[in-house]
């Protein structure tokens, strides 16, 4: 068994070992029954810690590729579960099912587990996180939620634990229509489907609309979990690029519409994930006209609409739609907390009906408790009150991050200040790989998301998504300082690698 590890690669060593053993098993180099070296021995051989090899073996075991047996050590399992030759007949007693071979083709088509793997890298307890887009609801909300929950328990104790219609509680659907009115959307309760988070909406749309081979247009970049969902259904994703202001290139879109006739165009026009930018009104109107002309459907994903800190509200595309060409998704995950699992979808009644059938198969209905709670929060005005408080806090955090990015400026790094949402999207200096930077950032005690998984077609390693909603106010400056130090570490290592010399003047005075 010949394993080569490289410390220059951005991939952690245990993953390099996992990948190479996995590959050797798949190409038959390591047949069923092959006994892998004991962890300690392989660690010595490779010059790594024993725990590194242990992690690799744990990963391979979870994939059903290897198993440890008392007296036999760690052996390769048969790839084909029906294979009764070699190891399978030699193994004593029962063995673990070969999980990997049992998983469906579809479960592998979602793509790259990069983010899951990378997020597990941060080992420092004092790490400052700019990676995940979770809300920080703040202490006042906790008090309000507790009060509302107590009232609910008194008023509706029985019905809180009963099932609801798959489409959701009617009075909540009405309350959500009131909430959407503030955004400029006029819809009837029957045109609203309550979701267990808007990610469920993406999944249901995939089930109801997508056959293998169907084409979906997405912005380039776009939200990676939606793209994973589309890919897992066998959709072909095509990315529509943006101009230098971040606006969708409608000329390219039009020529692609004429050529490919996509089933859906998935867009995030307001405080986009990951770019944080807003599609302007004119582009929205022209996009909608193109959807009418080419008879395609727009899926508008709008979780961040209410988080505007400056500038003017731009109505959602759904609000402009006169011919039922838009399916609208939104969520309370970014306003209250994703643990609520409460989102909604607004679309014509016939679409709601079909989606409700799919939802019934997925989870019957969304949590009754969460539905009643959200209805109270909206109708009592507490959600609006909370939102004002939240906007102020996020605005401050955004300003702190913007100030720190100016203070510790990296030559060649570019970014645009967003008017809302929770992200700042940075383009790194030429030649700097955001995946590689991630490991150095983890060492410095800060994390972020690399931009790569947000691209549908051509992977781009030059981008970084920084989230400013989660980190404590007093840690943002320090987090950006660490981030910039990691940028300089990476540039320094690159030059050292290229020239064999550490060059002068690279360390910023920070
Ligand atoms: C653009 C976008 N859509 C959907 C979701 C999923 O949200 P939910 O928690 O409501 O499923 C997210 C979460 O980050 C998101 O950013």
Short mmCIF file of C-alpha atoms and ligand atoms in Angstrom, two decimals:
data_model
loop_
_atom_site.label_atom_id
_atom_site.label_comp_id
_atom_site.label_asym_id
_atom_site.label_seq_id
_atom_site.Cartn_x
_atom_site.Cartn_y
_atom_site.Cartn_z
CA UNK A 1 0.00 0.00 0.00
CA UNK A 2 1.60 3.18 -1.19
CA UNK A 3 0.25 6.36 0.40
CA UNK A 4 1.76 9.71 -0.41
CA UNK A 5 0.89 12.65 1.77
CA UNK A 6 1.59 16.27 1.04
CA UNK A 7 1.67 18.98 3.68
CA UNK A 8 1.49 21.62 0.99
CA UNK A 9 -2.02 20.60 -0.05
CA UNK A 10 -5.02 22.34 1.46
CA UNK A 11 -6.62 18.94 2.15
CA UNK A 12 -6.10 17.72 5.73
CA UNK A 13 -3.80 14.72 6.00
CA UNK A 14 -6.43 12.33 7.34
CA UNK A 15 -8.56 13.12 4.28
CA UNK A 16 -5.60 12.48 1.98
CA UNK A 17 -5.11 9.06 3.61
CA UNK A 18 -8.85 8.32 3.40
CA UNK A 19 -9.03 9.31 -0.25
CA UNK A 20 -6.05 7.18 -1.28
CA UNK A 21 -7.19 4.06 0.58
CA UNK A 22 -10.71 4.54 -0.78
CA UNK A 23 -9.38 4.82 -4.31
CA UNK A 24 -7.17 1.75 -3.88
CA UNK A 25 -10.20 -0.24 -2.68
CA UNK A 26 -12.32 0.89 -5.62
CA UNK A 27 -9.69 0.16 -8.25
CA UNK A 28 -9.08 -3.31 -6.80
CA UNK A 29 -5.56 -2.61 -5.62
CA UNK A 30 -6.76 -3.43 -2.09
CA UNK A 31 -9.09 -6.43 -2.48
CA UNK A 32 -11.67 -7.67 0.00
CA UNK A 33 -9.91 -9.30 2.92
CA UNK A 34 -6.76 -7.22 2.56
CA UNK A 35 -5.41 -6.48 6.01
CA UNK A 36 -4.56 -2.80 6.49
CA UNK A 37 -1.52 -1.95 8.61
CA UNK A 38 -2.25 -1.25 12.29
CA UNK A 39 -2.82 2.47 12.93
CA UNK A 40 0.41 2.90 14.86
CA UNK A 41 2.49 1.25 12.15
CA UNK A 42 0.96 3.27 9.30
CA UNK A 43 1.35 6.46 11.35
CA UNK A 44 5.06 5.72 11.83
CA UNK A 45 5.47 4.89 8.17
CA UNK A 46 3.84 8.16 7.08
CA UNK A 47 5.36 10.29 9.84
CA UNK A 48 1.98 11.44 11.17
CA UNK A 49 0.12 11.18 14.47
CA UNK A 50 -1.67 7.96 15.23
CA UNK A 51 -4.93 9.93 15.63
CA UNK A 52 -4.62 11.07 12.00
CA UNK A 53 -4.64 7.47 10.79
CA UNK A 54 -7.37 6.64 13.30
CA UNK A 55 -9.55 9.43 11.81
CA UNK A 56 -8.99 8.06 8.31
CA UNK A 57 -9.95 4.54 9.40
CA UNK A 58 -13.05 5.84 11.20
CA UNK A 59 -14.15 7.62 8.00
CA UNK A 60 -13.57 4.50 5.88
CA UNK A 61 -15.50 2.39 8.40
CA UNK A 62 -18.43 4.79 8.27
CA UNK A 63 -18.43 4.35 4.50
CA UNK A 64 -18.61 0.57 4.89
CA UNK A 65 -15.28 0.01 3.17
CA UNK A 66 -13.26 -1.48 6.03
CA UNK A 67 -13.90 -3.09 9.41
CA UNK A 68 -11.83 -4.08 12.44
CA UNK A 69 -12.08 -7.59 13.85
CA UNK A 70 -10.59 -8.92 17.06
CA UNK A 71 -7.58 -11.05 16.18
CA UNK A 72 -7.68 -10.05 12.51
CA UNK A 73 -7.01 -6.35 12.61
CA UNK A 74 -8.56 -3.95 10.10
CA UNK A 75 -9.58 -5.51 6.80
CA UNK A 76 -11.10 -4.36 3.53
CA UNK A 77 -14.74 -5.40 3.13
CA UNK A 78 -16.14 -6.77 -0.14
CA UNK A 79 -17.37 -4.02 -2.45
CA UNK A 80 -20.24 -6.12 -3.68
CA UNK A 81 -22.42 -7.22 -0.75
CA UNK A 82 -23.28 -10.45 -2.60
CA UNK A 83 -19.62 -11.36 -2.92
CA UNK A 84 -19.05 -14.48 -0.84
CA UNK A 85 -15.43 -14.90 -1.83
CA UNK A 86 -12.30 -13.82 -0.08
CA UNK A 87 -12.78 -11.84 3.08
CA UNK A 88 -16.52 -12.14 3.44
CA UNK A 89 -16.37 -15.89 3.96
CA UNK A 90 -13.28 -15.62 6.09
CA UNK A 91 -14.65 -13.06 8.50
CA UNK A 92 -15.77 -14.46 11.82
CA UNK A 93 -19.40 -13.95 12.80
CA UNK A 94 -21.48 -11.12 11.40
CA UNK A 95 -19.92 -8.06 9.87
CA UNK A 96 -21.12 -4.48 9.57
CA UNK A 97 -23.32 -3.94 6.50
CA UNK A 98 -21.37 -2.46 3.58
CA UNK A 99 -23.20 0.84 3.89
CA UNK A 100 -21.55 2.58 1.00
CA UNK A 101 -22.72 -0.02 -1.46
CA UNK A 102 -26.27 0.21 -0.15
CA UNK A 103 -26.62 3.97 -0.58
CA UNK A 104 -28.57 5.03 -3.69
CA UNK A 105 -26.88 6.62 -6.69
CA UNK A 106 -28.92 9.74 -5.93
CA UNK A 107 -27.39 10.13 -2.51
CA UNK A 108 -23.96 10.60 -4.07
CA UNK A 109 -25.02 13.07 -6.72
CA UNK A 110 -25.42 16.00 -4.31
CA UNK A 111 -21.71 16.60 -4.72
CA UNK A 112 -18.90 17.87 -2.66
CA UNK A 113 -18.93 17.42 1.13
CA UNK A 114 -16.17 20.05 1.20
CA UNK A 115 -17.96 22.45 3.52
CA UNK A 116 -18.84 19.74 6.04
CA UNK A 117 -15.23 18.58 5.99
CA UNK A 118 -13.76 22.05 6.20
CA UNK A 119 -16.03 23.18 8.99
CA UNK A 120 -14.79 20.30 11.12
CA UNK A 121 -11.25 21.67 10.94
CA UNK A 122 -11.38 24.41 13.50
CA UNK A 123 -9.85 22.90 16.63
CA UNK A 124 -9.42 26.07 18.64
CA UNK A 125 -11.98 26.79 21.32
CA UNK A 126 -11.43 30.52 21.02
CA UNK A 127 -12.09 30.44 17.28
CA UNK A 128 -14.13 33.35 15.92
CA UNK A 129 -16.73 32.23 13.41
CA UNK A 130 -17.63 34.13 10.25
CA UNK A 131 -18.80 30.97 8.48
CA UNK A 132 -22.38 29.94 9.17
CA UNK A 133 -25.32 32.27 8.55
CA UNK A 134 -27.14 31.69 11.80
CA UNK A 135 -29.07 34.52 13.39
CA UNK A 136 -28.22 35.94 16.77
CA UNK A 137 -31.70 36.63 18.11
CA UNK A 138 -30.44 38.41 21.25
CA UNK A 139 -31.59 38.16 24.89
CA UNK A 140 -34.81 40.21 24.51
CA UNK A 141 -36.23 37.70 22.07
CA UNK A 142 -35.63 34.79 24.44
CA UNK A 143 -37.78 36.52 27.06
CA UNK A 144 -40.55 37.27 24.53
CA UNK A 145 -40.56 33.72 23.21
CA UNK A 146 -40.77 32.30 26.74
CA UNK A 147 -43.77 34.52 27.53
CA UNK A 148 -45.51 33.62 24.29
CA UNK A 149 -44.90 29.92 24.82
CA UNK A 150 -46.39 30.14 28.31
CA UNK A 151 -49.49 31.89 26.96
CA UNK A 152 -49.81 29.30 24.23
CA UNK A 153 -49.61 26.49 26.77
CA UNK A 154 -52.45 28.08 28.74
CA UNK A 155 -54.66 28.88 25.77
CA UNK A 156 -54.13 25.99 23.43
CA UNK A 157 -52.63 23.25 25.55
CA UNK A 158 -54.38 20.41 23.70
CA UNK A 159 -54.13 21.58 20.13
CA UNK A 160 -50.39 22.32 20.41
CA UNK A 161 -49.63 18.60 20.16
CA UNK A 162 -52.14 17.70 17.48
CA UNK A 163 -51.52 17.42 13.80
CA UNK A 164 -52.39 20.21 11.37
CA UNK A 165 -53.28 20.34 7.69
CA UNK A 166 -50.25 19.62 5.51
CA UNK A 167 -50.54 23.12 4.02
CA UNK A 168 -50.34 24.59 7.53
CA UNK A 169 -52.71 26.27 10.00
CA UNK A 170 -55.04 28.52 8.02
CA UNK A 171 -54.81 31.47 10.42
CA UNK A 172 -51.00 31.33 10.21
CA UNK A 173 -51.16 31.30 6.42
CA UNK A 174 -53.31 34.47 6.70
CA UNK A 175 -50.81 36.03 9.11
CA UNK A 176 -47.99 35.28 6.65
CA UNK A 177 -49.98 37.01 3.91
CA UNK A 178 -50.08 40.09 6.19
CA UNK A 179 -46.31 39.79 6.68
CA UNK A 180 -45.74 39.52 2.93
CA UNK A 181 -47.88 42.65 2.35
CA UNK A 182 -45.09 44.62 4.04
CA UNK A 183 -42.76 43.33 1.32
CA UNK A 184 -45.26 44.34 -1.39
CA UNK A 185 -46.63 40.85 -2.07
CA UNK A 186 -50.40 40.34 -2.24
CA UNK A 187 -51.36 36.70 -1.82
CA UNK A 188 -54.29 34.71 -0.44
CA UNK A 189 -53.87 32.19 2.38
CA UNK A 190 -54.60 29.38 -0.11
CA UNK A 191 -51.55 30.47 -2.08
CA UNK A 192 -49.27 29.86 0.89
CA UNK A 193 -47.71 26.56 1.95
CA UNK A 194 -46.12 26.36 5.39
CA UNK A 195 -42.73 24.66 5.25
CA UNK A 196 -40.37 23.08 7.76
CA UNK A 197 -37.77 25.66 6.72
CA UNK A 198 -37.31 27.05 3.23
CA UNK A 199 -34.76 24.32 2.50
CA UNK A 200 -37.77 22.01 2.50
CA UNK A 201 -39.36 24.23 -0.15
CA UNK A 202 -36.28 23.78 -2.32
CA UNK A 203 -36.46 20.02 -1.82
CA UNK A 204 -40.21 19.88 -2.60
CA UNK A 205 -39.77 21.98 -5.73
CA UNK A 206 -37.03 19.59 -6.81
CA UNK A 207 -39.31 16.59 -6.31
CA UNK A 208 -42.31 18.15 -8.02
CA UNK A 209 -40.62 19.89 -10.96
CA UNK A 210 -37.35 18.17 -11.76
CA UNK A 211 -36.78 15.06 -13.85
CA UNK A 212 -33.24 13.84 -14.48
CA UNK A 213 -31.65 15.91 -17.24
CA UNK A 214 -33.86 18.98 -16.72
CA UNK A 215 -32.00 22.27 -16.88
CA UNK A 216 -32.03 24.83 -14.08
CA UNK A 217 -30.42 28.24 -14.42
CA UNK A 218 -28.83 29.67 -11.29
CA UNK A 219 -26.95 32.85 -10.59
CA UNK A 220 -23.18 32.47 -10.59
CA UNK A 221 -22.53 32.32 -7.61
CA UNK A 222 -25.62 30.86 -5.91
CA UNK A 223 -26.76 29.17 -2.69
CA UNK A 224 -24.92 25.84 -2.52
CA UNK A 225 -27.55 23.83 -0.61
CA UNK A 226 -30.13 24.59 -3.29
CA UNK A 227 -27.69 23.52 -5.97
CA UNK A 228 -26.98 20.29 -4.05
CA UNK A 229 -30.69 19.57 -3.96
CA UNK A 230 -31.12 20.25 -7.68
CA UNK A 231 -28.10 18.12 -8.55
CA UNK A 232 -29.29 15.22 -6.45
CA UNK A 233 -32.43 15.08 -8.61
CA UNK A 234 -30.26 14.83 -11.71
CA UNK A 235 -30.79 18.43 -12.87
CA UNK A 236 -28.20 20.10 -15.07
CA UNK A 237 -27.20 23.42 -13.57
CA UNK A 238 -26.14 26.33 -15.71
CA UNK A 239 -24.72 29.47 -14.15
CA UNK A 240 -25.66 32.95 -15.35
CA UNK A 241 -22.78 35.33 -14.68
CA UNK A 242 -23.06 38.82 -13.19
CA UNK A 243 -21.52 42.05 -14.42
CA UNK A 244 -18.99 44.01 -12.38
CA UNK A 245 -21.81 45.57 -10.30
CA UNK A 246 -23.09 42.12 -9.41
CA UNK A 247 -26.15 42.44 -11.70
CA UNK A 248 -27.25 39.41 -13.70
CA UNK A 249 -26.09 39.52 -17.35
CA UNK A 250 -29.52 39.51 -18.99
CA UNK A 251 -27.99 39.44 -22.49
CA UNK A 252 -26.32 36.12 -21.65
CA UNK A 253 -29.47 34.90 -19.90
CA UNK A 254 -31.58 35.64 -22.98
CA UNK A 255 -29.30 33.80 -25.38
CA UNK A 256 -29.18 30.83 -22.98
CA UNK A 257 -32.96 30.85 -22.57
CA UNK A 258 -33.37 30.65 -26.32
CA UNK A 259 -30.94 27.76 -26.53
CA UNK A 260 -31.63 25.62 -23.45
CA UNK A 261 -35.25 26.25 -22.34
CA UNK A 262 -34.65 25.69 -18.61
CA UNK A 263 -37.44 24.45 -16.42
CA UNK A 264 -36.60 26.86 -13.61
CA UNK A 265 -34.50 29.94 -12.97
CA UNK A 266 -33.45 29.98 -9.32
CA UNK A 267 -32.55 33.45 -8.01
CA UNK A 268 -31.82 35.19 -4.71
CA UNK A 269 -32.40 38.82 -5.66
CA UNK A 270 -32.20 40.39 -2.19
CA UNK A 271 -28.99 40.29 -0.16
CA UNK A 272 -27.91 37.26 -2.07
CA UNK A 273 -26.28 34.25 -0.47
CA UNK A 274 -23.27 34.42 -0.88
CA UNK A 275 -22.65 37.83 -2.52
CA UNK A 276 -24.85 39.93 -0.19
CA UNK A 277 -25.88 42.04 -3.21
CA UNK A 278 -29.31 43.20 -4.40
CA UNK A 279 -30.63 42.75 -7.93
CA UNK A 280 -31.89 46.17 -8.95
CA UNK A 281 -35.53 46.80 -9.84
CA UNK A 282 -34.91 47.24 -13.54
CA UNK A 283 -33.08 43.89 -13.77
CA UNK A 284 -35.90 42.22 -11.82
CA UNK A 285 -38.51 43.57 -14.21
CA UNK A 286 -36.55 42.53 -17.28
CA UNK A 287 -35.85 39.09 -15.83
CA UNK A 288 -39.58 38.62 -15.26
CA UNK A 289 -40.36 39.72 -18.83
CA UNK A 290 -37.84 37.15 -20.09
CA UNK A 291 -39.50 34.45 -17.97
CA UNK A 292 -42.86 35.35 -19.56
CA UNK A 293 -41.41 35.43 -23.06
CA UNK A 294 -39.56 32.12 -22.76
CA UNK A 295 -42.27 30.47 -20.66
CA UNK A 296 -40.08 29.53 -17.75
CA UNK A 297 -40.62 29.72 -14.01
CA UNK A 298 -38.65 31.86 -11.59
CA UNK A 299 -37.98 30.45 -8.12
CA UNK A 300 -37.27 33.44 -5.90
CA UNK A 301 -35.54 32.50 -2.64
CA UNK A 302 -35.84 35.41 -0.23
CA UNK A 303 -34.68 34.71 3.33
CA UNK A 304 -32.94 38.05 3.97
CA UNK A 305 -35.49 40.57 2.62
CA UNK A 306 -36.33 42.07 6.03
CA UNK A 307 -32.68 42.62 6.96
CA UNK A 308 -32.08 45.97 5.24
CA UNK A 309 -29.90 48.53 7.05
CA UNK A 310 -29.66 51.29 4.43
CA UNK A 311 -31.00 52.21 0.99
CA UNK A 312 -34.53 51.56 -0.28
CA UNK A 313 -36.65 48.43 -0.27
CA UNK A 314 -36.76 46.79 -3.69
CA UNK A 315 -39.97 44.75 -4.07
CA UNK A 316 -39.54 41.01 -4.55
CA UNK A 317 -40.01 39.74 -8.12
CA UNK A 318 -43.06 37.87 -6.80
CA UNK A 319 -44.66 41.26 -6.03
CA UNK A 320 -44.21 42.34 -9.67
CA UNK A 321 -45.53 39.11 -11.20
CA UNK A 322 -48.82 39.51 -13.11
CA UNK A 323 -48.90 36.09 -14.79
CA UNK A 324 -48.08 33.54 -12.07
CA UNK A 325 -44.51 32.87 -13.18
CA UNK A 326 -42.86 33.18 -9.76
CA UNK A 327 -42.65 30.70 -6.90
CA UNK A 328 -41.59 32.53 -3.78
CA UNK A 329 -39.71 31.05 -0.80
CA UNK A 330 -38.99 32.66 2.54
CA UNK A 331 -38.25 31.68 6.12
CA UNK A 332 -38.23 32.71 9.77
CA UNK A 333 -34.87 30.99 10.23
CA UNK A 334 -32.95 34.22 9.74
CA UNK A 335 -35.28 36.30 11.91
CA UNK A 336 -35.88 34.03 14.91
CA UNK A 337 -33.77 30.89 14.60
CA UNK A 338 -33.35 27.97 12.25
CA UNK A 339 -34.28 25.57 15.08
CA UNK A 340 -37.91 26.64 14.62
CA UNK A 341 -37.90 24.99 11.17
CA UNK A 342 -40.47 27.40 9.86
CA UNK A 343 -40.56 28.78 6.38
CA UNK A 344 -43.18 29.28 3.67
CA UNK A 345 -43.76 29.21 -0.04
CA UNK A 346 -46.12 31.37 -2.05
CA UNK A 347 -47.34 30.21 -5.46
CA UNK A 348 -50.53 29.66 -7.47
CA UNK A 349 -53.04 27.31 -5.82
CA UNK A 350 -52.47 24.49 -8.30
CA UNK A 351 -48.75 24.50 -7.46
CA UNK A 352 -49.48 24.58 -3.71
CA UNK A 353 -51.73 21.53 -4.12
CA UNK A 354 -49.03 19.50 -5.87
CA UNK A 355 -46.34 20.58 -3.43
CA UNK A 356 -48.58 19.71 -0.47
CA UNK A 357 -48.79 16.12 -1.75
CA UNK A 358 -44.98 15.98 -1.80
CA UNK A 359 -44.80 17.57 1.66
CA UNK A 360 -47.23 15.05 3.05
CA UNK A 361 -44.84 12.31 1.96
CA UNK A 362 -41.87 14.16 3.44
CA UNK A 363 -43.12 15.13 6.92
CA UNK A 364 -46.95 15.26 6.99
CA UNK A 365 -46.87 18.83 8.31
CA UNK A 366 -44.67 21.41 10.00
CA UNK A 367 -44.42 21.42 13.81
CA UNK A 368 -47.74 22.59 15.27
CA UNK A 369 -45.99 24.33 18.16
CA UNK A 370 -43.75 26.34 15.81
CA UNK A 371 -46.74 27.29 13.67
CA UNK A 372 -48.82 28.59 16.60
CA UNK A 373 -45.82 30.40 18.03
CA UNK A 374 -45.06 32.21 14.77
CA UNK A 375 -48.67 33.20 14.32
CA UNK A 376 -48.62 34.84 17.75
CA UNK A 377 -45.30 36.56 17.05
CA UNK A 378 -46.66 38.09 13.84
CA UNK A 379 -50.11 39.07 15.04
CA UNK A 380 -48.91 40.55 18.35
CA UNK A 381 -46.41 42.82 16.57
CA UNK A 382 -43.56 41.18 18.51
CA UNK A 383 -41.85 39.94 15.35
CA UNK A 384 -41.75 43.47 13.93
CA UNK A 385 -40.44 44.83 17.24
CA UNK A 386 -37.78 42.13 17.37
CA UNK A 387 -36.82 42.77 13.77
CA UNK A 388 -36.11 46.43 14.50
CA UNK A 389 -33.84 45.43 17.35
CA UNK A 390 -32.14 42.80 15.21
CA UNK A 391 -31.58 45.19 12.31
CA UNK A 392 -29.83 47.63 14.64
CA UNK A 393 -27.55 44.93 15.99
CA UNK A 394 -26.70 43.47 12.59
CA UNK A 395 -26.12 46.93 11.17
CA UNK A 396 -23.59 47.61 13.94
CA UNK A 397 -21.87 44.29 13.26
CA UNK A 398 -21.71 44.99 9.58
CA UNK A 399 -20.15 48.39 10.24
CA UNK A 400 -17.61 46.80 12.59
CA UNK A 401 -16.64 44.25 9.94
CA UNK A 402 -16.42 46.88 7.22
CA UNK A 403 -14.26 49.09 9.48
CA UNK A 404 -11.96 46.16 10.29
CA UNK A 405 -11.62 45.23 6.60
CA UNK A 406 -10.52 48.80 5.89
CA UNK A 407 -8.22 48.88 8.91
CA UNK A 408 -6.38 45.65 8.09
CA UNK A 409 -6.60 46.18 4.36
CA UNK A 410 -5.20 43.42 2.15
CA UNK A 411 -3.77 44.79 -1.13
CA UNK A 412 -5.61 43.25 -4.07
CA UNK A 413 -8.60 42.01 -2.04
CA UNK A 414 -11.91 43.49 -3.25
CA UNK A 415 -15.42 43.48 -1.78
CA UNK A 416 -18.61 45.54 -1.89
CA UNK A 417 -20.33 46.82 1.22
CA UNK A 418 -23.83 45.28 1.32
CA UNK A 419 -26.92 47.32 2.26
CA UNK A 420 -28.34 44.43 4.26
CA UNK A 421 -28.33 40.69 4.78
CA UNK A 422 -25.54 38.95 6.66
CA UNK A 423 -22.65 38.47 4.23
CA UNK A 424 -19.62 40.23 2.82
CA UNK A 425 -18.25 38.47 -0.26
CA UNK A 426 -14.55 39.04 -0.85
CA UNK A 427 -12.44 38.39 -3.90
CA UNK A 428 -8.95 37.47 -2.75
CA UNK A 429 -5.71 38.82 -4.22
CA UNK A 430 -4.63 37.08 -7.43
CA UNK A 431 -3.33 33.56 -6.95
CA UNK A 432 -4.63 33.13 -3.40
CA UNK A 433 -6.67 29.96 -2.96
CA UNK A 434 -9.53 30.34 -0.45
CA UNK A 435 -9.53 26.61 0.41
CA UNK A 436 -5.85 26.73 1.27
CA UNK A 437 -6.39 29.91 3.24
CA UNK A 438 -9.09 28.16 5.28
CA UNK A 439 -6.57 25.87 6.99
CA UNK A 440 -4.31 28.74 7.90
CA UNK A 441 -7.31 30.72 9.13
CA UNK A 442 -8.30 27.75 11.33
CA UNK A 443 -4.79 27.82 12.79
CA UNK A 444 -5.14 31.55 13.48
CA UNK A 445 -8.52 30.93 15.15
CA UNK A 446 -11.05 32.25 12.65
CA UNK A 447 -13.34 30.55 10.14
CA UNK A 448 -15.31 31.53 7.05
CA UNK A 449 -16.74 29.75 4.01
CA UNK A 450 -14.62 29.39 0.89
CA UNK A 451 -16.46 30.48 -2.28
CA UNK A 452 -15.88 27.37 -4.36
CA UNK A 453 -19.10 25.43 -3.59
CA UNK A 454 -21.22 28.46 -4.52
CA UNK A 455 -20.31 28.17 -8.20
CA UNK A 456 -22.47 26.01 -10.42
CA UNK A 457 -20.12 25.48 -13.30
CA UNK A 458 -16.58 26.75 -13.15
CA UNK A 459 -15.21 26.29 -9.61
CA UNK A 460 -13.58 29.49 -8.42
CA UNK A 461 -11.20 29.41 -5.52
CA UNK A 462 -10.68 33.16 -5.30
CA UNK A 463 -13.70 33.98 -3.11
CA UNK A 464 -14.47 34.02 0.58
CA UNK A 465 -17.86 34.51 2.27
CA UNK A 466 -17.73 36.31 5.60
CA UNK A 467 -20.82 36.27 7.80
CA UNK A 468 -21.22 39.11 10.29
CA UNK A 469 -24.48 38.18 12.09
CA UNK A 470 -23.15 35.55 14.52
CA UNK A 471 -19.87 36.80 15.93
CA UNK A 472 -19.95 38.91 19.11
CA UNK A 473 -19.51 42.62 18.41
CA UNK A 474 -16.29 42.81 20.40
CA UNK A 475 -14.73 39.89 18.50
CA UNK A 476 -15.26 41.14 14.95
CA UNK A 477 -12.19 43.37 14.76
CA UNK A 478 -10.03 40.58 16.22
CA UNK A 479 -11.56 38.02 13.84
CA UNK A 480 -10.73 40.14 10.80
CA UNK A 481 -7.24 40.76 12.16
CA UNK A 482 -6.72 36.97 12.39
CA UNK A 483 -8.23 36.48 8.95
CA UNK A 484 -5.84 39.00 7.43
CA UNK A 485 -2.89 37.41 9.26
CA UNK A 486 -3.92 34.08 7.71
CA UNK A 487 -4.02 35.75 4.27
CA UNK A 488 -0.46 36.94 4.80
CA UNK A 489 0.61 33.51 6.12
CA UNK A 490 -0.73 31.95 2.94
CA UNK A 491 0.91 34.50 0.65
CA UNK A 492 4.14 34.12 2.58
CA UNK A 493 4.07 30.31 2.30
CA UNK A 494 3.33 30.56 -1.41
CA UNK A 495 6.31 32.82 -2.03
CA UNK A 496 8.49 30.62 0.16
CA UNK A 497 7.37 27.61 -1.84
CA UNK A 498 8.08 29.36 -5.13
CA UNK A 499 11.43 30.91 -4.26
CA UNK A 500 12.68 28.91 -1.30
CA UNK A 501 13.14 32.22 0.53
CA UNK A 502 11.02 34.04 3.02
CA UNK A 503 10.65 37.51 1.61
CA UNK A 504 10.75 40.71 3.53
CA UNK A 505 7.89 43.06 4.16
CA UNK A 506 5.00 40.62 3.98
CA UNK A 507 3.83 40.74 7.56
CA UNK A 508 1.32 43.50 8.04
CA UNK A 509 1.70 45.56 11.19
CA UNK A 510 -1.41 44.29 12.88
C1 LIG B 1 -30.66 31.39 0.40
C2 LIG B 1 -31.12 30.42 1.43
N1 LIG B 1 -32.19 29.65 1.18
C3 LIG B 1 -32.63 28.76 2.07
C4 LIG B 1 -32.00 28.61 3.28
C5 LIG B 1 -32.52 27.58 4.24
O1 LIG B 1 -33.22 28.16 5.29
P1 LIG B 1 -34.15 27.34 6.28
O2 LIG B 1 -33.47 27.31 7.60
O3 LIG B 1 -35.43 28.11 6.33
O4 LIG B 1 -34.36 25.98 5.71
C6 LIG B 1 -30.88 29.39 3.59
C7 LIG B 1 -30.15 29.19 4.84
O5 LIG B 1 -29.04 29.62 5.04
C8 LIG B 1 -30.44 30.33 2.64
O6 LIG B 1 -29.37 31.12 2.86
#
